Amino acid sequence: MVFQQVIKYFNCSIIEGHRGEVLQHLYFTQGKTQLDWPLGKHNKIPSEAVDVMPYPINWYDKKRMCYFAGYVMSTGLLLGIKLRWGHDWDGDTDLNDQKFNDGPHYELID
């Protein structure tokens, strides 16, 4: 629901939603995720996590990723949907205190 609203005003691409066991384990062994199967929110059906990038996709443009995240997080707040962003896991808005950065990652908070 959040990204249905976001896409109306900010062009973006959903890179990944649900992730199966083989891919989750591969990403875990490669260090691309901190959680192995079946502990990740990408592993749930329906998925409780998505990886989304603003379009055009530029993996090195961290400023644009942060700008986009602000829009996404604000949209979630306006809709009453609590989200966690992968570049601010603890939700304190301090982006410098993270041990694992996953800028494209957004997940529902229980």
CSV table of C-alpha atoms in Angstrom, one decimal:
chain,number,residue,atom,x,y,z
A,1,MET,CA,0.0,0.0,0.0
A,2,VAL,CA,2.8,2.4,0.8
A,3,PHE,CA,4.5,2.0,-2.6
A,4,GLN,CA,1.2,2.2,-4.4
A,5,GLN,CA,1.1,5.8,-3.0
A,6,VAL,CA,4.9,6.5,-3.4
A,7,ILE,CA,4.9,5.6,-7.1
A,8,LYS,CA,2.2,8.2,-7.9
A,9,TYR,CA,4.8,11.0,-7.1
A,10,PHE,CA,8.2,9.4,-7.1
A,11,ASN,CA,9.3,7.0,-9.9
A,12,CYS,CA,10.9,3.9,-8.4
A,13,SER,CA,11.4,0.2,-9.0
A,14,ILE,CA,10.8,-2.7,-6.6
A,15,ILE,CA,13.9,-4.8,-7.0
A,16,GLU,CA,12.8,-7.7,-4.7
A,17,GLY,CA,10.0,-8.8,-2.5
A,18,HIS,CA,9.6,-12.4,-1.4
A,19,ARG,CA,12.8,-14.3,-1.2
A,20,GLY,CA,13.0,-18.1,-1.2
A,21,GLU,CA,15.2,-20.4,0.8
A,22,VAL,CA,18.0,-20.8,-1.8
A,23,LEU,CA,18.4,-17.1,-2.5
A,24,GLN,CA,18.1,-16.1,1.1
A,25,HIS,CA,20.9,-18.5,2.1
A,26,LEU,CA,23.0,-17.3,-0.8
A,27,TYR,CA,22.6,-13.7,0.2
A,28,PHE,CA,23.4,-14.6,3.8
A,29,THR,CA,26.6,-16.4,2.9
A,30,GLN,CA,27.6,-13.5,0.7
A,31,GLY,CA,27.0,-11.0,3.5
A,32,LYS,CA,24.2,-9.2,1.7
A,33,THR,CA,21.8,-10.0,4.5
A,34,GLN,CA,22.2,-10.5,8.3
A,35,LEU,CA,19.5,-13.2,8.6
A,36,ASP,CA,19.5,-16.7,7.1
A,37,TRP,CA,16.4,-18.5,6.0
A,38,PRO,CA,13.6,-18.4,7.4
A,39,LEU,CA,14.2,-15.5,9.7
A,40,GLY,CA,14.1,-12.6,7.3
A,41,LYS,CA,11.0,-10.6,6.6
A,42,HIS,CA,11.7,-11.2,2.9
A,43,ASN,CA,11.0,-14.9,3.6
A,44,LYS,CA,7.4,-14.5,4.8
A,45,ILE,CA,4.4,-15.0,2.5
A,46,PRO,CA,3.3,-12.5,1.8
A,47,SER,CA,6.6,-10.7,2.1
A,48,GLU,CA,7.0,-8.2,4.9
A,49,ALA,CA,10.0,-6.6,3.2
A,50,VAL,CA,10.9,-5.1,-0.2
A,51,ASP,CA,14.0,-3.7,-1.8
A,52,VAL,CA,13.1,-0.5,-3.7
A,53,MET,CA,15.3,2.0,-5.6
A,54,PRO,CA,14.4,5.4,-7.0
A,55,TYR,CA,14.5,5.5,-10.8
A,56,PRO,CA,16.8,5.8,-12.6
A,57,ILE,CA,18.7,3.2,-10.5
A,58,ASN,CA,22.1,4.3,-9.3
A,59,TRP,CA,23.5,2.1,-6.5
A,60,TYR,CA,26.2,4.7,-5.7
A,61,ASP,CA,23.9,7.8,-5.3
A,62,LYS,CA,23.5,7.6,-1.5
A,63,LYS,CA,22.1,11.1,-1.3
A,64,ARG,CA,19.2,10.3,-3.7
A,65,MET,CA,18.6,7.0,-1.8
A,66,CYS,CA,18.3,9.0,1.5
A,67,TYR,CA,16.0,11.6,-0.2
A,68,PHE,CA,13.8,8.8,-1.5
A,69,ALA,CA,13.8,7.1,2.0
A,70,GLY,CA,12.5,10.3,3.5
A,71,TYR,CA,9.7,10.3,1.1
A,72,VAL,CA,8.9,6.6,1.7
A,73,MET,CA,9.0,6.9,5.5
A,74,SER,CA,6.8,10.0,5.5
A,75,THR,CA,4.3,8.3,3.2
A,76,GLY,CA,4.2,5.4,5.6
A,77,LEU,CA,3.6,7.7,8.5
A,78,LEU,CA,0.8,9.5,6.7
A,79,LEU,CA,-0.9,6.2,5.9
A,80,GLY,CA,-0.4,4.9,9.5
A,81,ILE,CA,2.0,2.1,8.4
A,82,LYS,CA,5.1,1.7,10.5
A,83,LEU,CA,8.2,1.0,8.4
A,84,ARG,CA,11.9,0.3,9.1
A,85,TRP,CA,14.5,1.4,6.6
A,86,GLY,CA,17.7,-0.6,6.1
A,87,HIS,CA,19.9,2.4,6.6
A,88,ASP,CA,18.4,3.3,9.9
A,89,TRP,CA,17.6,0.0,11.6
A,90,ASP,CA,17.1,1.4,15.1
A,91,GLY,CA,14.8,4.2,13.8
A,92,ASP,CA,16.7,7.0,15.6
A,93,THR,CA,17.3,9.0,12.3
A,94,ASP,CA,21.1,8.8,13.0
A,95,LEU,CA,22.5,7.2,9.8
A,96,ASN,CA,26.0,7.0,11.2
A,97,ASP,CA,25.3,4.5,14.0
A,98,GLN,CA,24.5,1.5,11.8
A,99,LYS,CA,26.6,-1.7,11.6
A,100,PHE,CA,24.9,-3.0,8.5
A,101,ASN,CA,23.6,-0.7,5.7
A,102,ASP,CA,20.9,-1.8,3.3
A,103,GLY,CA,19.7,1.4,1.7
A,104,PRO,CA,17.1,-0.2,-0.7
A,105,HIS,CA,15.5,-2.2,2.1
A,106,TYR,CA,12.1,-1.4,3.7
A,107,GLU,CA,10.2,-3.6,6.0
A,108,LEU,CA,7.0,-3.6,8.0
A,109,ILE,CA,7.3,-3.1,11.8
A,110,ASP,CA,5.3,-5.6,13.8
